[in-house]
Short mmCIF file of C-alpha atoms in Angstrom, two decimals:
data_model
loop_
_atom_site.label_atom_id
_atom_site.label_comp_id
_atom_site.label_asym_id
_atom_site.label_seq_id
_atom_site.Cartn_x
_atom_site.Cartn_y
_atom_site.Cartn_z
CA MET A 1205 59.61 196.21 146.27
CA LYS A 1206 57.22 197.23 143.50
CA ALA A 1207 53.55 197.64 144.39
CA ILE A 1208 50.37 198.99 142.82
CA GLY A 1209 47.81 200.82 144.94
CA PHE A 1210 45.89 204.07 145.38
CA ARG A 1211 45.78 207.13 147.63
CA LYS A 1212 42.18 208.08 146.91
CA SER A 1213 39.07 206.20 145.82
CA LEU A 1214 38.56 207.31 142.23
CA PRO A 1215 36.57 206.05 139.23
CA ILE A 1216 38.69 203.42 137.51
CA ALA A 1217 38.98 205.51 134.31
CA GLU A 1218 40.79 208.33 136.15
CA LYS A 1219 44.56 208.57 135.83
CA ASP A 1220 45.42 207.96 139.51
CA SER A 1221 42.81 205.30 140.28
CA PHE A 1222 45.89 203.06 140.51
CA ILE A 1223 49.51 204.14 140.89
CA GLU A 1224 52.78 202.22 140.81
CA PHE A 1225 55.23 202.88 143.66
CA GLU A 1226 58.11 201.42 145.66
CA THR A 1227 57.71 200.32 149.28
CA ALA A 1228 59.69 198.31 151.83
CA LYS A 1229 59.64 194.53 151.48
CA PRO A 1230 58.07 193.13 154.69
CA SER A 1231 59.62 190.51 156.99
CA PRO A 1232 57.64 187.54 158.38
CA SER A 1233 57.07 186.75 162.05
CA GLY A 1234 54.70 184.48 163.95
CA PHE A 1235 52.51 182.43 161.60
CA ASP A 1236 53.36 184.58 158.56
CA LEU A 1237 54.79 183.46 155.25
CA LEU A 1238 56.56 185.94 153.00
CA VAL A 1239 55.36 185.05 149.51
CA LYS A 1240 56.82 186.20 146.21
CA VAL A 1241 53.58 186.78 144.28
CA GLY A 1242 53.34 185.30 140.79
CA ALA A 1243 49.69 185.84 139.82
CA VAL A 1244 46.53 187.40 141.24
CA SER A 1245 42.87 187.26 140.25
CA MET A 1246 40.01 189.75 140.48
CA ASN A 1247 36.87 189.53 142.60
CA PRO A 1248 34.08 192.04 143.33
CA VAL A 1249 35.71 192.76 146.70
CA ASP A 1250 38.69 194.26 144.83
CA PHE A 1251 36.74 197.07 143.19
CA LYS A 1252 34.41 197.54 146.16
CA VAL A 1253 37.36 198.20 148.49
CA ARG A 1254 39.00 200.43 145.89
CA GLN A 1255 35.82 202.46 145.58
CA SER A 1256 35.27 202.91 149.33
CA ALA A 1257 38.54 202.72 151.27
CA ALA A 1258 39.63 206.33 150.62
CA LYS A 1259 36.43 208.02 149.52
CA ASP A 1260 36.77 211.33 151.34
CA ILE A 1261 40.48 211.35 152.16
CA ILE A 1262 43.88 211.21 150.51
CA LEU A 1263 46.04 208.51 152.11
CA ASP A 1264 49.60 209.37 153.16
CA GLU A 1265 50.71 205.90 152.06
CA PRO A 1266 49.07 204.19 149.07
CA LYS A 1267 46.75 201.34 149.97
CA ILE A 1268 47.63 197.95 148.50
CA ILE A 1269 44.61 195.73 147.88
CA GLY A 1270 44.33 192.32 146.23
CA TYR A 1271 43.15 189.03 147.68
CA ASP A 1272 43.55 185.95 145.47
CA ALA A 1273 47.19 185.08 144.86
CA VAL A 1274 49.60 182.33 143.87
CA GLY A 1275 53.29 182.49 144.68
CA THR A 1276 56.41 181.00 146.23
CA VAL A 1277 57.32 181.06 149.93
CA VAL A 1278 60.66 182.89 150.34
CA SER A 1279 60.87 183.07 154.15
CA VAL A 1280 58.75 182.16 157.20
CA GLY A 1281 57.92 183.35 160.71
CA GLU A 1282 59.06 181.53 163.86
CA LYS A 1283 55.67 179.84 164.44
CA VAL A 1284 55.26 178.49 160.91
CA GLY A 1285 54.99 174.70 160.68
CA LEU A 1286 52.89 174.03 157.58
CA PHE A 1287 55.18 175.42 154.86
CA LYS A 1288 58.86 175.99 154.09
CA GLU A 1289 60.89 178.13 151.71
CA GLY A 1290 60.33 177.19 148.08
CA ASP A 1291 56.76 175.90 148.53
CA GLU A 1292 54.22 176.91 145.87
CA VAL A 1293 51.10 178.23 147.59
CA TYR A 1294 47.72 179.80 146.86
CA TYR A 1295 45.36 181.77 149.07
CA ALA A 1296 42.47 184.25 149.22
CA GLY A 1297 44.00 186.92 151.44
CA ASP A 1298 42.89 188.92 154.44
CA LEU A 1299 40.82 192.13 154.34
CA THR A 1300 42.61 193.52 157.39
CA ARG A 1301 46.12 193.38 155.90
CA SER A 1302 48.12 194.69 152.97
CA GLY A 1303 47.09 192.90 149.78
CA SER A 1304 48.54 190.84 146.95
CA ASN A 1305 48.99 193.62 144.37
CA ALA A 1306 52.69 193.75 145.21
CA ALA A 1307 55.86 191.80 144.47
CA PHE A 1308 55.86 190.28 147.99
CA GLN A 1309 53.13 189.73 150.58
CA LEU A 1310 52.84 188.55 154.18
CA ILE A 1311 50.08 185.99 154.74
CA ASP A 1312 49.09 183.82 157.72
CA GLU A 1313 49.91 180.18 156.89
CA ARG A 1314 46.61 179.03 158.42
CA ILE A 1315 44.65 180.52 155.49
CA VAL A 1316 47.09 179.28 152.82
CA GLY A 1317 46.94 176.08 150.77
CA THR A 1318 49.42 174.16 148.65
CA LYS A 1319 48.96 175.16 145.00
CA PRO A 1320 47.33 172.43 142.87
CA LYS A 1321 50.23 170.65 141.20
CA SER A 1322 48.36 170.07 137.93
CA LEU A 1323 47.61 173.77 137.32
CA ARG A 1324 49.64 176.62 135.92
CA ARG A 1325 49.95 179.59 138.27
CA GLN A 1326 47.32 181.62 136.43
CA GLU A 1327 44.85 178.74 136.59
CA ALA A 1328 45.43 178.26 140.31
CA ALA A 1329 45.10 181.99 141.06
CA ALA A 1330 41.49 181.87 139.85
CA ILE A 1331 40.39 179.49 142.60
CA PRO A 1332 41.02 180.47 146.26
CA LEU A 1333 38.51 183.20 147.18
CA THR A 1334 35.64 181.81 145.14
CA GLY A 1335 36.46 178.22 146.04
CA LEU A 1336 36.48 178.98 149.75
CA THR A 1337 33.28 181.02 149.48
CA ALA A 1338 31.41 178.27 147.64
CA TRP A 1339 32.76 175.50 149.90
CA GLU A 1340 31.88 177.37 153.10
CA ALA A 1341 28.42 178.26 151.76
CA ILE A 1342 27.58 174.67 150.84
CA PHE A 1343 29.22 172.75 153.68
CA ASP A 1344 29.59 175.21 156.60
CA ARG A 1345 26.39 177.24 156.16
CA MET A 1346 23.95 174.87 154.40
CA LYS A 1347 25.62 171.85 156.04
CA VAL A 1348 24.99 169.70 152.98
CA ASP A 1349 25.83 166.04 153.62
CA PRO A 1350 26.98 164.36 150.38
CA ASN A 1351 25.80 161.01 151.77
CA LYS A 1352 22.24 162.35 152.01
CA ALA A 1353 22.18 164.69 149.00
CA LYS A 1354 20.76 162.31 146.39
CA GLY A 1355 17.62 163.81 144.89
CA LYS A 1356 18.24 167.23 146.45
CA SER A 1357 18.69 170.39 144.39
CA ILE A 1358 20.39 173.78 144.57
CA LEU A 1359 19.69 177.01 142.69
CA ILE A 1360 22.79 179.15 142.13
CA LEU A 1361 22.11 182.76 141.15
CA ALA A 1362 24.72 184.23 138.77
CA GLY A 1363 26.16 180.90 137.76
CA ALA A 1364 28.69 182.33 135.31
CA GLY A 1365 30.34 184.63 137.86
CA GLY A 1366 33.45 183.77 139.84
CA VAL A 1367 31.73 182.16 142.82
CA GLY A 1368 28.94 180.68 140.71
CA SER A 1369 31.40 178.96 138.38
CA ILE A 1370 33.17 177.02 141.12
CA ALA A 1371 29.99 176.58 143.21
CA ILE A 1372 28.38 174.72 140.30
CA GLN A 1373 31.29 172.29 140.30
CA ILE A 1374 31.46 171.81 144.08
CA ALA A 1375 27.68 171.40 144.41
CA LYS A 1376 27.59 168.86 141.57
CA GLN A 1377 30.86 166.94 141.88
CA VAL A 1378 31.51 167.08 145.64
CA ALA A 1379 28.11 167.57 147.31
CA GLY A 1380 26.17 165.44 144.83
CA LEU A 1381 23.33 167.92 144.29
CA THR A 1382 21.25 168.59 141.19
CA VAL A 1383 22.47 172.02 140.09
CA ILE A 1384 20.33 174.75 138.55
CA ALA A 1385 22.20 177.94 137.60
CA THR A 1386 20.90 181.29 136.40
CA ALA A 1387 22.25 183.02 133.28
CA SER A 1388 20.59 185.14 130.61
CA ARG A 1389 23.10 185.42 127.73
CA ASP A 1390 24.07 182.64 125.36
CA GLU A 1391 27.73 182.84 126.40
CA THR A 1392 26.95 182.74 130.13
CA GLN A 1393 24.50 179.87 129.68
CA ASP A 1394 27.13 177.91 127.74
CA TRP A 1395 29.70 178.64 130.46
CA CYS A 1396 27.39 177.34 133.22
CA LYS A 1397 26.82 174.15 131.25
CA SER A 1398 30.58 173.74 130.79
CA MET A 1399 30.98 174.00 134.56
CA GLY A 1400 28.52 171.12 134.99
CA ALA A 1401 25.12 172.70 135.64
CA ASP A 1402 22.24 170.26 135.11
CA PHE A 1403 19.89 173.10 134.16
CA VAL A 1404 20.35 176.77 133.26
CA VAL A 1405 17.45 179.20 133.69
CA ASN A 1406 16.94 182.88 132.89
CA HIS A 1407 16.79 184.97 136.07
CA HIS A 1408 14.56 187.58 134.42
CA ASP A 1409 11.52 185.28 134.87
CA LEU A 1410 12.74 182.96 137.57
CA GLN A 1411 9.54 181.31 138.77
CA SER A 1412 8.30 180.52 135.26
CA GLU A 1413 11.72 179.24 134.26
CA MET A 1414 11.84 176.92 137.26
CA LYS A 1415 8.45 175.48 136.39
CA ARG A 1416 9.64 175.03 132.79
CA ILE A 1417 12.44 172.68 133.85
CA GLY A 1418 10.24 170.79 136.30
CA HIS A 1419 11.84 172.17 139.46
CA LYS A 1420 9.25 174.47 140.95
CA GLU A 1421 11.06 174.25 144.30
CA VAL A 1422 14.64 173.57 145.42
CA ASP A 1423 16.23 172.45 148.69
CA TYR A 1424 19.00 175.06 148.67
CA ILE A 1425 19.60 178.50 147.16
CA LEU A 1426 22.99 180.21 146.86
CA ASP A 1427 22.70 183.89 145.95
CA CYS A 1428 25.77 185.39 144.27
CA VAL A 1429 24.23 188.52 142.75
CA ASP A 1430 21.64 190.66 144.59
CA ILE A 1431 19.33 188.93 147.02
CA ASN A 1432 17.14 191.97 147.57
CA GLY A 1433 16.05 191.94 143.92
CA TYR A 1434 14.99 188.28 144.11
CA TRP A 1435 13.86 187.93 147.72
CA GLU A 1436 10.15 187.29 147.19
CA ALA A 1437 10.78 184.94 144.26
CA LEU A 1438 13.33 182.96 146.29
CA ASN A 1439 10.85 182.55 149.14
CA ASP A 1440 8.42 181.06 146.64
CA ILE A 1441 11.04 178.71 145.16
CA ILE A 1442 12.68 177.41 148.35
CA LYS A 1443 11.24 174.18 149.75
CA PRO A 1444 9.88 173.94 153.30
CA GLN A 1445 12.82 173.49 155.70
CA GLY A 1446 15.21 174.56 152.95
CA HIS A 1447 18.22 176.84 153.31
CA ILE A 1448 19.10 180.14 151.59
CA VAL A 1449 22.65 181.52 151.67
CA THR A 1450 23.74 184.87 150.26
CA ILE A 1451 27.25 186.22 149.73
CA THR A 1452 26.17 189.65 148.49
CA GLY A 1453 24.40 191.49 151.26
CA SER A 1454 21.38 193.70 150.64
CA ASN A 1455 20.90 197.42 150.11
CA ALA A 1456 17.56 197.23 151.96
CA PRO A 1457 16.28 195.24 154.98
CA LEU A 1458 15.15 191.69 154.19
CA ASN A 1459 11.76 190.55 155.44
CA LEU A 1460 12.76 187.34 157.21
CA MET A 1461 9.14 186.80 158.24
CA LEU A 1462 8.57 185.44 154.74
CA LEU A 1463 10.62 182.41 155.79
CA LYS A 1464 8.60 181.62 158.92
CA ASN A 1465 5.83 179.31 157.69
CA LYS A 1466 8.27 177.18 155.68
CA SER A 1467 10.79 177.05 158.56
CA VAL A 1468 13.47 178.09 156.08
CA SER A 1469 17.01 178.77 157.35
CA PHE A 1470 18.91 181.84 156.18
CA SER A 1471 22.67 182.44 156.39
CA TRP A 1472 25.29 184.94 155.31
CA GLU A 1473 28.56 183.69 153.89
CA PHE A 1474 31.59 185.98 154.17
CA MET A 1475 34.84 184.26 153.33
CA PHE A 1476 36.93 186.78 155.28
CA THR A 1477 35.24 186.05 158.64
CA ARG A 1478 37.82 183.49 159.75
CA SER A 1479 40.83 185.68 159.00
CA MET A 1480 39.20 188.94 160.12
CA TYR A 1481 38.37 187.60 163.59
CA THR A 1482 41.15 184.97 163.86
CA THR A 1483 38.47 182.41 164.72
CA GLU A 1484 39.32 179.23 166.61
CA ASP A 1485 38.89 177.27 163.37
CA ILE A 1486 40.93 179.65 161.18
CA ILE A 1487 43.07 176.72 160.00
CA ARG A 1488 39.98 175.27 158.32
CA GLN A 1489 40.70 177.50 155.31
CA HIS A 1490 44.13 175.88 154.95
CA GLU A 1491 42.39 172.49 155.02
CA ILE A 1492 39.69 173.49 152.52
CA LEU A 1493 42.22 174.89 150.05
CA ASN A 1494 44.18 171.64 150.26
CA GLU A 1495 40.98 169.61 149.75
CA ILE A 1496 40.15 171.70 146.68
CA ALA A 1497 43.71 171.32 145.34
CA ASP A 1498 43.44 167.54 145.73
CA LEU A 1499 40.10 167.50 143.87
CA VAL A 1500 41.62 169.61 141.10
CA ASP A 1501 44.63 167.31 140.80
CA LYS A 1502 42.27 164.33 140.57
CA GLY A 1503 40.37 166.01 137.73
CA ILE A 1504 37.14 166.39 139.72
CA LEU A 1505 37.24 170.21 139.84
CA LYS A 1506 38.73 172.57 137.25
CA SER A 1507 39.97 176.14 137.16
CA THR A 1508 37.48 178.88 136.32
CA LEU A 1509 40.10 181.04 134.58
CA LYS A 1510 38.54 182.85 131.62
CA THR A 1511 40.71 185.92 130.92
CA GLU A 1512 44.47 186.23 131.39
CA LEU A 1513 46.37 189.54 131.43
CA LYS A 1514 50.17 189.39 131.31
CA GLY A 1515 52.24 191.95 133.18
CA PHE A 1516 52.26 193.58 136.63
CA SER A 1517 51.15 197.04 135.46
CA VAL A 1518 48.72 199.82 136.30
CA GLU A 1519 47.13 199.34 132.87
CA ASN A 1520 46.32 195.68 133.54
CA PHE A 1521 44.86 196.37 136.96
CA LYS A 1522 42.67 199.09 135.51
CA LYS A 1523 41.50 196.77 132.74
CA ALA A 1524 40.76 193.96 135.19
CA HIS A 1525 38.77 196.28 137.48
CA GLU A 1526 36.81 197.67 134.53
CA MET A 1527 35.86 194.13 133.52
CA GLN A 1528 34.82 193.25 137.07
CA GLU A 1529 32.80 196.44 137.52
CA SER A 1530 30.89 195.81 134.27
CA GLY A 1531 28.99 192.95 135.91
CA LYS A 1532 29.38 190.98 132.69
CA SER A 1533 32.68 189.22 133.26
CA ILE A 1534 32.58 185.42 132.99
CA GLY A 1535 34.60 183.16 135.25
CA LYS A 1536 37.79 184.70 136.61
CA THR A 1537 40.24 187.32 135.32
CA VAL A 1538 43.90 186.77 136.28
CA ILE A 1539 46.96 189.01 136.08
CA MET A 1540 50.31 187.27 135.66
CA PHE A 1541 53.28 189.10 137.19
#
């Protein structure tokens, strides 16, 4: 089968940052589905893995990355009970296995959902990783109860990014929260509003901006950009007994003592935890993806697709990674095979 990968971690502009090659088509066993991939979308994890996985070595076999994907099940393992051949599926992948930047991919059925019927493949490919991340952050980490959310608010940092775009929708339409998103450019502010944000504020002067809109404090904060750069400001903005969740990590230690007097909770959200450790509740990702698909088909949530590239080629993967690395991409970028 055809695949696109790399043997060495190189700057994306270099000739061999991605290479096209032929490799054996895998066969499913156990809980695995063999999926014929039809579209993939880009996330920060794509370029981060590309930049770090083969930094000081040259791999004997090219590494295939890629996480978000939409495709058709062509065969199944002996333990599979959720899907059958011919099913249209979507999923966010598994960091520990070969990725979706290939004609075919093996994927555990327990982290796979049925593709939203109302969406084209490219629209559906934009959803899984960011949708799971936002859903887990809001409901698994923050434990927001939609029945008790009236009057409560959430601040989403980097609202126009991939996770921010779908988190705005889930927080507003599913959780019932008042949503405040950060964005600094006209186009990103407009995008956040189109996703359903009640307020959009400029992150360059966060505390003043929050006062301007009459929300000096919020109940929840979801960080999708760089928590270390905003840590002290966030501790000022979060309400007593509030909850802060970050998906980004930090390049320096965080002073959790700042949270003590307000009894604020702090959590990490890493969407790959369930698949990486085969947790007892791994099937929850299958369930979440199906819940999201149902909400999409009912018109409650919508795809965050912004840019579509047609063709399974090295050139398109390079372009998509360049856009993601710029830090200025809006919504999701999808490559159609």
